[in-house]
């Protein structure tokens, strides 16, 4: 098995994700605690499917991952909170427990 895997989301699922986007933003507001399953791994982060919200895809980027952490494996259960909504690709940005985005607690602004 490859170390990095894209989530297997076909055209029908992608369309459902797009159609459900307004509801996704309502049921997953910024700050909401989530439990999710890892459905994809890339060098830049992991894609997750949030439990109870089947038509939503989350992304936890490595920019918030401590240096001594490793990316969770496919199928792993993870917990965290909603950090942001990305309209252009209908993704819910996630900060996993133990991961702190670099813009939290610093004077650096988020670009």
mmCIF file with all atom_site columns, C-alpha atoms in Angstrom:
data_model
loop_
_atom_site.group_PDB
_atom_site.id
_atom_site.type_symbol
_atom_site.label_atom_id
_atom_site.label_alt_id
_atom_site.label_comp_id
_atom_site.label_asym_id
_atom_site.label_entity_id
_atom_site.label_seq_id
_atom_site.pdbx_PDB_ins_code
_atom_site.Cartn_x
_atom_site.Cartn_y
_atom_site.Cartn_z
_atom_site.occupancy
_atom_site.B_iso_or_equiv
_atom_site.pdbx_formal_charge
_atom_site.auth_seq_id
_atom_site.auth_comp_id
_atom_site.auth_asym_id
_atom_site.auth_atom_id
_atom_site.pdbx_PDB_model_num
ATOM 1   C CA . UNK A 1 1   ? 0.000   0.000  0.000  1.00 0.00 ? 1   UNK A CA 1
ATOM 2   C CA . UNK A 1 2   ? 1.211   3.498  -0.815 1.00 0.00 ? 2   UNK A CA 1
ATOM 3   C CA . UNK A 1 3   ? 1.975   5.740  2.138  1.00 0.00 ? 3   UNK A CA 1
ATOM 4   C CA . UNK A 1 4   ? -0.117  8.523  0.582  1.00 0.00 ? 4   UNK A CA 1
ATOM 5   C CA . UNK A 1 5   ? -3.623  7.925  -0.743 1.00 0.00 ? 5   UNK A CA 1
ATOM 6   C CA . UNK A 1 6   ? -6.261  10.314 -2.093 1.00 0.00 ? 6   UNK A CA 1
ATOM 7   C CA . UNK A 1 7   ? -9.759  9.822  -0.681 1.00 0.00 ? 7   UNK A CA 1
ATOM 8   C CA . UNK A 1 8   ? -11.932 7.727  -2.989 1.00 0.00 ? 8   UNK A CA 1
ATOM 9   C CA . UNK A 1 9   ? -14.647 10.252 -3.787 1.00 0.00 ? 9   UNK A CA 1
ATOM 10  C CA . UNK A 1 10  ? -16.357 9.704  -7.104 1.00 0.00 ? 10  UNK A CA 1
ATOM 11  C CA . UNK A 1 11  ? -18.305 12.265 -9.145 1.00 0.00 ? 11  UNK A CA 1
ATOM 12  C CA . UNK A 1 12  ? -21.634 11.376 -7.486 1.00 0.00 ? 12  UNK A CA 1
ATOM 13  C CA . UNK A 1 13  ? -20.207 11.831 -3.987 1.00 0.00 ? 13  UNK A CA 1
ATOM 14  C CA . UNK A 1 14  ? -18.509 15.086 -5.009 1.00 0.00 ? 14  UNK A CA 1
ATOM 15  C CA . UNK A 1 15  ? -21.860 16.385 -6.273 1.00 0.00 ? 15  UNK A CA 1
ATOM 16  C CA . UNK A 1 16  ? -23.549 15.416 -2.982 1.00 0.00 ? 16  UNK A CA 1
ATOM 17  C CA . UNK A 1 17  ? -20.818 17.206 -1.028 1.00 0.00 ? 17  UNK A CA 1
ATOM 18  C CA . UNK A 1 18  ? -21.365 20.354 -3.101 1.00 0.00 ? 18  UNK A CA 1
ATOM 19  C CA . UNK A 1 19  ? -25.165 20.220 -2.756 1.00 0.00 ? 19  UNK A CA 1
ATOM 20  C CA . UNK A 1 20  ? -24.938 19.642 1.007  1.00 0.00 ? 20  UNK A CA 1
ATOM 21  C CA . UNK A 1 21  ? -22.430 22.472 1.592  1.00 0.00 ? 21  UNK A CA 1
ATOM 22  C CA . UNK A 1 22  ? -24.890 24.992 3.146  1.00 0.00 ? 22  UNK A CA 1
ATOM 23  C CA . UNK A 1 23  ? -26.183 22.339 5.570  1.00 0.00 ? 23  UNK A CA 1
ATOM 24  C CA . UNK A 1 24  ? -22.634 21.164 6.291  1.00 0.00 ? 24  UNK A CA 1
ATOM 25  C CA . UNK A 1 25  ? -21.658 24.685 7.381  1.00 0.00 ? 25  UNK A CA 1
ATOM 26  C CA . UNK A 1 26  ? -24.729 24.848 9.641  1.00 0.00 ? 26  UNK A CA 1
ATOM 27  C CA . UNK A 1 27  ? -24.221 21.493 11.369 1.00 0.00 ? 27  UNK A CA 1
ATOM 28  C CA . UNK A 1 28  ? -20.429 21.894 11.590 1.00 0.00 ? 28  UNK A CA 1
ATOM 29  C CA . UNK A 1 29  ? -19.904 25.479 12.781 1.00 0.00 ? 29  UNK A CA 1
ATOM 30  C CA . UNK A 1 30  ? -16.409 26.730 13.563 1.00 0.00 ? 30  UNK A CA 1
ATOM 31  C CA . UNK A 1 31  ? -15.403 25.442 16.984 1.00 0.00 ? 31  UNK A CA 1
ATOM 32  C CA . UNK A 1 32  ? -17.643 22.338 16.928 1.00 0.00 ? 32  UNK A CA 1
ATOM 33  C CA . UNK A 1 33  ? -16.029 19.183 18.306 1.00 0.00 ? 33  UNK A CA 1
ATOM 34  C CA . UNK A 1 34  ? -15.856 16.345 15.779 1.00 0.00 ? 34  UNK A CA 1
ATOM 35  C CA . UNK A 1 35  ? -14.977 12.687 15.601 1.00 0.00 ? 35  UNK A CA 1
ATOM 36  C CA . UNK A 1 36  ? -13.872 11.484 12.177 1.00 0.00 ? 36  UNK A CA 1
ATOM 37  C CA . UNK A 1 37  ? -12.300 8.639  10.224 1.00 0.00 ? 37  UNK A CA 1
ATOM 38  C CA . UNK A 1 38  ? -9.216  9.132  8.038  1.00 0.00 ? 38  UNK A CA 1
ATOM 39  C CA . UNK A 1 39  ? -10.139 8.528  4.383  1.00 0.00 ? 39  UNK A CA 1
ATOM 40  C CA . UNK A 1 40  ? -7.030  9.917  2.657  1.00 0.00 ? 40  UNK A CA 1
ATOM 41  C CA . UNK A 1 41  ? -3.397  10.825 3.392  1.00 0.00 ? 41  UNK A CA 1
ATOM 42  C CA . UNK A 1 42  ? -1.143  13.243 1.541  1.00 0.00 ? 42  UNK A CA 1
ATOM 43  C CA . UNK A 1 43  ? 2.155   14.925 2.444  1.00 0.00 ? 43  UNK A CA 1
ATOM 44  C CA . UNK A 1 44  ? 0.185   18.099 3.271  1.00 0.00 ? 44  UNK A CA 1
ATOM 45  C CA . UNK A 1 45  ? -2.363  16.476 5.618  1.00 0.00 ? 45  UNK A CA 1
ATOM 46  C CA . UNK A 1 46  ? -5.216  14.027 6.049  1.00 0.00 ? 46  UNK A CA 1
ATOM 47  C CA . UNK A 1 47  ? -8.732  13.937 4.644  1.00 0.00 ? 47  UNK A CA 1
ATOM 48  C CA . UNK A 1 48  ? -11.442 12.826 7.045  1.00 0.00 ? 48  UNK A CA 1
ATOM 49  C CA . UNK A 1 49  ? -15.103 11.846 6.975  1.00 0.00 ? 49  UNK A CA 1
ATOM 50  C CA . UNK A 1 50  ? -16.908 13.351 9.974  1.00 0.00 ? 50  UNK A CA 1
ATOM 51  C CA . UNK A 1 51  ? -19.106 10.953 11.925 1.00 0.00 ? 51  UNK A CA 1
ATOM 52  C CA . UNK A 1 52  ? -22.788 11.824 11.530 1.00 0.00 ? 52  UNK A CA 1
ATOM 53  C CA . UNK A 1 53  ? -22.203 14.093 8.511  1.00 0.00 ? 53  UNK A CA 1
ATOM 54  C CA . UNK A 1 54  ? -21.761 11.735 5.535  1.00 0.00 ? 54  UNK A CA 1
ATOM 55  C CA . UNK A 1 55  ? -21.741 14.435 2.857  1.00 0.00 ? 55  UNK A CA 1
ATOM 56  C CA . UNK A 1 56  ? -18.837 16.404 4.327  1.00 0.00 ? 56  UNK A CA 1
ATOM 57  C CA . UNK A 1 57  ? -15.090 16.077 3.816  1.00 0.00 ? 57  UNK A CA 1
ATOM 58  C CA . UNK A 1 58  ? -12.613 17.511 6.281  1.00 0.00 ? 58  UNK A CA 1
ATOM 59  C CA . UNK A 1 59  ? -8.938  18.330 5.897  1.00 0.00 ? 59  UNK A CA 1
ATOM 60  C CA . UNK A 1 60  ? -6.381  18.550 8.695  1.00 0.00 ? 60  UNK A CA 1
ATOM 61  C CA . UNK A 1 61  ? -3.209  20.114 7.268  1.00 0.00 ? 61  UNK A CA 1
ATOM 62  C CA . UNK A 1 62  ? 0.281   19.306 8.535  1.00 0.00 ? 62  UNK A CA 1
ATOM 63  C CA . UNK A 1 63  ? 0.941   23.014 9.096  1.00 0.00 ? 63  UNK A CA 1
ATOM 64  C CA . UNK A 1 64  ? -0.780  22.477 12.448 1.00 0.00 ? 64  UNK A CA 1
ATOM 65  C CA . UNK A 1 65  ? 0.874   19.158 13.247 1.00 0.00 ? 65  UNK A CA 1
ATOM 66  C CA . UNK A 1 66  ? 3.588   19.066 15.921 1.00 0.00 ? 66  UNK A CA 1
ATOM 67  C CA . UNK A 1 67  ? 6.958   18.006 14.502 1.00 0.00 ? 67  UNK A CA 1
ATOM 68  C CA . UNK A 1 68  ? 7.089   14.819 16.572 1.00 0.00 ? 68  UNK A CA 1
ATOM 69  C CA . UNK A 1 69  ? 3.655   13.604 15.383 1.00 0.00 ? 69  UNK A CA 1
ATOM 70  C CA . UNK A 1 70  ? 2.990   11.268 12.468 1.00 0.00 ? 70  UNK A CA 1
ATOM 71  C CA . UNK A 1 71  ? 0.012   11.393 10.150 1.00 0.00 ? 71  UNK A CA 1
ATOM 72  C CA . UNK A 1 72  ? -2.753  9.052  11.300 1.00 0.00 ? 72  UNK A CA 1
ATOM 73  C CA . UNK A 1 73  ? -3.194  5.946  9.148  1.00 0.00 ? 73  UNK A CA 1
ATOM 74  C CA . UNK A 1 74  ? -6.146  5.277  6.818  1.00 0.00 ? 74  UNK A CA 1
ATOM 75  C CA . UNK A 1 75  ? -9.160  4.166  8.812  1.00 0.00 ? 75  UNK A CA 1
ATOM 76  C CA . UNK A 1 76  ? -7.899  5.729  12.051 1.00 0.00 ? 76  UNK A CA 1
ATOM 77  C CA . UNK A 1 77  ? -10.435 7.460  14.289 1.00 0.00 ? 77  UNK A CA 1
ATOM 78  C CA . UNK A 1 78  ? -9.446  11.045 15.111 1.00 0.00 ? 78  UNK A CA 1
ATOM 79  C CA . UNK A 1 79  ? -10.941 13.850 17.179 1.00 0.00 ? 79  UNK A CA 1
ATOM 80  C CA . UNK A 1 80  ? -10.670 17.598 16.989 1.00 0.00 ? 80  UNK A CA 1
ATOM 81  C CA . UNK A 1 81  ? -12.679 20.683 16.124 1.00 0.00 ? 81  UNK A CA 1
ATOM 82  C CA . UNK A 1 82  ? -13.823 22.632 13.080 1.00 0.00 ? 82  UNK A CA 1
ATOM 83  C CA . UNK A 1 83  ? -11.343 25.431 12.370 1.00 0.00 ? 83  UNK A CA 1
ATOM 84  C CA . UNK A 1 84  ? -12.738 26.897 9.137  1.00 0.00 ? 84  UNK A CA 1
ATOM 85  C CA . UNK A 1 85  ? -14.937 26.364 6.071  1.00 0.00 ? 85  UNK A CA 1
ATOM 86  C CA . UNK A 1 86  ? -13.393 26.556 2.592  1.00 0.00 ? 86  UNK A CA 1
ATOM 87  C CA . UNK A 1 87  ? -16.093 27.540 0.110  1.00 0.00 ? 87  UNK A CA 1
ATOM 88  C CA . UNK A 1 88  ? -14.090 27.037 -3.109 1.00 0.00 ? 88  UNK A CA 1
ATOM 89  C CA . UNK A 1 89  ? -13.627 23.289 -2.622 1.00 0.00 ? 89  UNK A CA 1
ATOM 90  C CA . UNK A 1 90  ? -16.314 22.575 -0.019 1.00 0.00 ? 90  UNK A CA 1
ATOM 91  C CA . UNK A 1 91  ? -13.875 21.397 2.642  1.00 0.00 ? 91  UNK A CA 1
ATOM 92  C CA . UNK A 1 92  ? -14.167 21.694 6.378  1.00 0.00 ? 92  UNK A CA 1
ATOM 93  C CA . UNK A 1 93  ? -10.762 22.543 7.857  1.00 0.00 ? 93  UNK A CA 1
ATOM 94  C CA . UNK A 1 94  ? -10.097 20.560 10.994 1.00 0.00 ? 94  UNK A CA 1
ATOM 95  C CA . UNK A 1 95  ? -7.628  21.014 13.835 1.00 0.00 ? 95  UNK A CA 1
ATOM 96  C CA . UNK A 1 96  ? -6.988  17.655 15.446 1.00 0.00 ? 96  UNK A CA 1
ATOM 97  C CA . UNK A 1 97  ? -6.536  17.292 19.179 1.00 0.00 ? 97  UNK A CA 1
ATOM 98  C CA . UNK A 1 98  ? -2.876  17.920 19.945 1.00 0.00 ? 98  UNK A CA 1
ATOM 99  C CA . UNK A 1 99  ? -2.363  19.970 16.763 1.00 0.00 ? 99  UNK A CA 1
ATOM 100 C CA . UNK A 1 100 ? -2.146  23.737 17.159 1.00 0.00 ? 100 UNK A CA 1
ATOM 101 C CA . UNK A 1 101 ? -2.260  25.933 14.061 1.00 0.00 ? 101 UNK A CA 1
ATOM 102 C CA . UNK A 1 102 ? 0.762   28.247 13.868 1.00 0.00 ? 102 UNK A CA 1
ATOM 103 C CA . UNK A 1 103 ? -1.431  31.365 13.934 1.00 0.00 ? 103 UNK A CA 1
ATOM 104 C CA . UNK A 1 104 ? -2.850  30.452 17.392 1.00 0.00 ? 104 UNK A CA 1
ATOM 105 C CA . UNK A 1 105 ? -0.946  32.064 20.210 1.00 0.00 ? 105 UNK A CA 1
ATOM 106 C CA . UNK A 1 106 ? 1.387   34.020 17.946 1.00 0.00 ? 106 UNK A CA 1
ATOM 107 C CA . UNK A 1 107 ? 1.406   37.477 16.463 1.00 0.00 ? 107 UNK A CA 1
ATOM 108 C CA . UNK A 1 108 ? 1.696   36.082 12.925 1.00 0.00 ? 108 UNK A CA 1
ATOM 109 C CA . UNK A 1 109 ? -1.354  36.674 10.799 1.00 0.00 ? 109 UNK A CA 1
ATOM 110 C CA . UNK A 1 110 ? -3.015  33.970 8.793  1.00 0.00 ? 110 UNK A CA 1
ATOM 111 C CA . UNK A 1 111 ? -2.654  34.473 5.045  1.00 0.00 ? 111 UNK A CA 1
#
